[in-house]
GROMACS .gro file of C-alpha atoms in nm:
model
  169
    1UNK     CA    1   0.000   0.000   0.000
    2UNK     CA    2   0.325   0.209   0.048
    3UNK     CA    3   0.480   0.188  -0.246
    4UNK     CA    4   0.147   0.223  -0.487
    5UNK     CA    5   0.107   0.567  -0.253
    6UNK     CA    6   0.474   0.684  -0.389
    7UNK     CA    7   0.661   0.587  -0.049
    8UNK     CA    8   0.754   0.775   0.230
    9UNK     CA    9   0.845   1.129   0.236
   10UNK     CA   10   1.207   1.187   0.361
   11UNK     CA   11   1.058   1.367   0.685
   12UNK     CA   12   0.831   1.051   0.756
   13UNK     CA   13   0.932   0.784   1.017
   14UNK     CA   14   0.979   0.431   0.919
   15UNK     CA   15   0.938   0.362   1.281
   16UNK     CA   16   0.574   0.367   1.365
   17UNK     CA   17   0.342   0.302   1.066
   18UNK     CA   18  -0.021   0.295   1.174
   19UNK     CA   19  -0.311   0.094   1.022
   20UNK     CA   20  -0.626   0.260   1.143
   21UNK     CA   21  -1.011   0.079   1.061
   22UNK     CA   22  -1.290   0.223   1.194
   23UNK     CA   23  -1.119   0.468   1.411
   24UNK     CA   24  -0.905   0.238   1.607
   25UNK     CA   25  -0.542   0.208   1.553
   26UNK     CA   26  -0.559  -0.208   1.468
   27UNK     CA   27  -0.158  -0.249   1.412
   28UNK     CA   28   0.184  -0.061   1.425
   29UNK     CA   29   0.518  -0.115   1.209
   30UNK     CA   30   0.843  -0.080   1.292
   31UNK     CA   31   1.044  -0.103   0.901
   32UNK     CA   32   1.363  -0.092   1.088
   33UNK     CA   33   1.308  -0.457   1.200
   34UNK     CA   34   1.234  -0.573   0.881
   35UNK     CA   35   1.478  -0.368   0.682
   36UNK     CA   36   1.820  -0.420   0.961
   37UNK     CA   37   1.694  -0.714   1.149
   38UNK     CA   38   1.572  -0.903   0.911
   39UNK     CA   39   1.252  -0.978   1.109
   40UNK     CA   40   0.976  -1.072   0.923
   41UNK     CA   41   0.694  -0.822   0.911
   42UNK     CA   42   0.347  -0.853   1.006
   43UNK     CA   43   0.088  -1.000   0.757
   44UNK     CA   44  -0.183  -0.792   0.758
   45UNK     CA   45  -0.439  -0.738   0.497
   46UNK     CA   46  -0.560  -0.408   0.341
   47UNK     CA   47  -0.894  -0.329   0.322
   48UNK     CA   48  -1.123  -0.044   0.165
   49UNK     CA   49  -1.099   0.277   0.361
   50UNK     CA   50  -0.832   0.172   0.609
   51UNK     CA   51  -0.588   0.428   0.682
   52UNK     CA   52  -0.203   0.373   0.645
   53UNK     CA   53  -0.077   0.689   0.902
   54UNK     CA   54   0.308   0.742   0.864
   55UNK     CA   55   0.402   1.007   1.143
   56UNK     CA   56   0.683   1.265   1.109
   57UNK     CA   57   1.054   1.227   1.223
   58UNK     CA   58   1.131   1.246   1.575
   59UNK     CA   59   1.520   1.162   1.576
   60UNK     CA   60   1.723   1.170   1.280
   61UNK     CA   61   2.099   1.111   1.371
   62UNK     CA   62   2.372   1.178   1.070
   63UNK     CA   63   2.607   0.878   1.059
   64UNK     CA   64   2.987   0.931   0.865
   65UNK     CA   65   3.328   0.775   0.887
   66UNK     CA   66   3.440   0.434   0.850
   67UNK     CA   67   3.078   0.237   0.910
   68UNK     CA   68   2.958  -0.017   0.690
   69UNK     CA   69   2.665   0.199   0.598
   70UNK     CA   70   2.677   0.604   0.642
   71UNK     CA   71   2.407   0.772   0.617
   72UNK     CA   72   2.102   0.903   0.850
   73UNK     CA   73   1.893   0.720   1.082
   74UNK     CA   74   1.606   0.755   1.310
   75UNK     CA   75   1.668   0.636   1.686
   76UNK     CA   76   1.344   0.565   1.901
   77UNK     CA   77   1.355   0.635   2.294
   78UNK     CA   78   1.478   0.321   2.410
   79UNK     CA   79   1.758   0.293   2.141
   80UNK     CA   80   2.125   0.334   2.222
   81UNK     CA   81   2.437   0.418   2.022
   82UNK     CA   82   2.504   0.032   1.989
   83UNK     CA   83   2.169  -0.012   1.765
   84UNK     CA   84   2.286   0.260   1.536
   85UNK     CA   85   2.543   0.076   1.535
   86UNK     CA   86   2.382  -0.231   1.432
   87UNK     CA   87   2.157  -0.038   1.189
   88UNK     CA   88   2.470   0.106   1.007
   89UNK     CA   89   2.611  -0.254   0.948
   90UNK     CA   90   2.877  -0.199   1.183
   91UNK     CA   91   3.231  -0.095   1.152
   92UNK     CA   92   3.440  -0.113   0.888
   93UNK     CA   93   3.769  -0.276   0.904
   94UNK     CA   94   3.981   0.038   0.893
   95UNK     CA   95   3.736   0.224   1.207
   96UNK     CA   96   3.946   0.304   1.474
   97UNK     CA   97   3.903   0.214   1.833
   98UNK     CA   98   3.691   0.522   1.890
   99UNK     CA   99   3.380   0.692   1.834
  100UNK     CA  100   3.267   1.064   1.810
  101UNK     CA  101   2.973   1.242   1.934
  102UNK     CA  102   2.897   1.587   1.825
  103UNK     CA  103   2.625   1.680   2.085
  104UNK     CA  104   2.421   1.959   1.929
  105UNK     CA  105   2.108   2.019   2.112
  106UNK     CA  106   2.000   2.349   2.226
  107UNK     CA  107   2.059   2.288   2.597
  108UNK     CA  108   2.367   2.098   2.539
  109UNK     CA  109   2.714   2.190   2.278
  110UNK     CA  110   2.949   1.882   2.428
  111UNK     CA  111   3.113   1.660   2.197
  112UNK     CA  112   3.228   1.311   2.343
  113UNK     CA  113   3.521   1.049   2.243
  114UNK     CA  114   3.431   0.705   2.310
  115UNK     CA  115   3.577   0.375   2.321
  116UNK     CA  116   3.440   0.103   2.105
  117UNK     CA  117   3.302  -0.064   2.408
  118UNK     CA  118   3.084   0.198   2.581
  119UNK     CA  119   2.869   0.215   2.291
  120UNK     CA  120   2.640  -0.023   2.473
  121UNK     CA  121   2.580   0.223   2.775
  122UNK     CA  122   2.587   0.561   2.566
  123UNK     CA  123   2.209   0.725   2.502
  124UNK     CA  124   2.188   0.952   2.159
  125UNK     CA  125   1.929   1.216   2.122
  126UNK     CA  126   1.791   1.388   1.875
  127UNK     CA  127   2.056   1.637   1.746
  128UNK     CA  128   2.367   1.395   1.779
  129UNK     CA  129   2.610   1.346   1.506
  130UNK     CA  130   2.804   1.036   1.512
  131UNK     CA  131   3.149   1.001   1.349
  132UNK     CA  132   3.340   0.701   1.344
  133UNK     CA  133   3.738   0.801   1.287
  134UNK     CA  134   3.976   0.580   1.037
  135UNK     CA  135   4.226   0.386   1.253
  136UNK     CA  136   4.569   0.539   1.221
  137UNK     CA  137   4.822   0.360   0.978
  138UNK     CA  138   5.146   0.464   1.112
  139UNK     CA  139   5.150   0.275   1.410
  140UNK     CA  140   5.321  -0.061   1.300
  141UNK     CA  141   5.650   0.135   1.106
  142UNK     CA  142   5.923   0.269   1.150
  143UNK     CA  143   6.139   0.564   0.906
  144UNK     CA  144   6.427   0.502   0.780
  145UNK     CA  145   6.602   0.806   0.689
  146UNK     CA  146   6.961   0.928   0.592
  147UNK     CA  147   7.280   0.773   0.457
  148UNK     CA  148   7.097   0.396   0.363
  149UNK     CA  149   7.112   0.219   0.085
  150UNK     CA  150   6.687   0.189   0.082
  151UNK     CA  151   6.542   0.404   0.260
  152UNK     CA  152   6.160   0.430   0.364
  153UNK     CA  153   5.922   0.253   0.593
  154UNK     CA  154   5.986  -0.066   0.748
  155UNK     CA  155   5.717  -0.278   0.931
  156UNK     CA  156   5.763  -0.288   1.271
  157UNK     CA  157   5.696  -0.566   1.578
  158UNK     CA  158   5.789  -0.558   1.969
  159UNK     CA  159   6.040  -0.850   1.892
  160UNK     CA  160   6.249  -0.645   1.622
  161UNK     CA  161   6.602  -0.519   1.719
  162UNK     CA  162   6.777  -0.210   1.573
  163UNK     CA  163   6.980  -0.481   1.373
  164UNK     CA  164   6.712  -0.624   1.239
  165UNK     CA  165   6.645  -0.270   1.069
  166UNK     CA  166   6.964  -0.210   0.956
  167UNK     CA  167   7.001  -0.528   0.768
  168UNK     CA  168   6.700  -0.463   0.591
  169UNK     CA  169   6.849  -0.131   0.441
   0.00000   0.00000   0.00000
């Protein structure tokens, strides 16, 4: 019934679809299940003058960085940063080891770094931005500069020994 009524508007929620006969509100859709989840939705039949009420955005949150899936999601009450998470496909290989929080509500200009493993505890409001950084690559090498034969970058381990390097130039 949607999709033959053109979709929904950008400003509509996939959250909380109504079906309303006779004046009474007979079932409620959450797409997010269906579309992330991969929960099944309800089968419920259509019929003449039933009302299909799609209700306006209450929390859109702006997703970037290195996630499987940028882009801009809508976070009921209950939800934490660890669904958005989930809804976003996760992180992608290259995310580094923390998350940022751009806090932008009217009360309330604090921006947060978090690790990887508070997400679970961390509440998001309406407002938030979430940015998830790409890990540094420099961590594992070490420069080789000056009077050497090849100079450049050389992988580094804990178990390597200046000799090791030198060798290798």
């Amino acid at each position: 019934g949607l999709i033959q009524a053109g979709g929904v508007d950008i400003k509509g929620s996939l959250r909380d679809i109504k079906i309303i006969r006779n004046n009474k509100e007979i079932s409620s859709t959450d797409f997010y299940n269906y579309f992330f989840l991969g929960k099944p939705l309800e089968d419920l039949r259509l019929m003449d003058q039933d009302i299909v009420y799609v209700s306006s955005r209450k929390n859109t949150i702006p997703v970037s960085g290195k996630i499987l899936q940028p882009g801009y999601f809508e976070i009921l009450e209950k939800e934490n940063l660890n669904d958005l998470i989930n809804f976003s496909g996760g992180f992608d290989r290259k995310s580094s080891k923390f998350i940022f929080v751009y806090r932008n509500s009217v009360s309330d200009d604090d921006s947060f770094i978090l690790k990887k493993n508070q997400a679970e505890a961390f509440k998001i409001f309406q407002g938030d931005s979430i940015y998830f950084p790409e890990k540094p690559n420099f961590q594992n090498f070490i420069k080789v500069r000056g009077q050497v034969k090849i100079p450049g970058d050389y992988p580094y381990s804990e178990k390597m020994r200046l000799k090791d390097i030198i060798e290798a130039t």
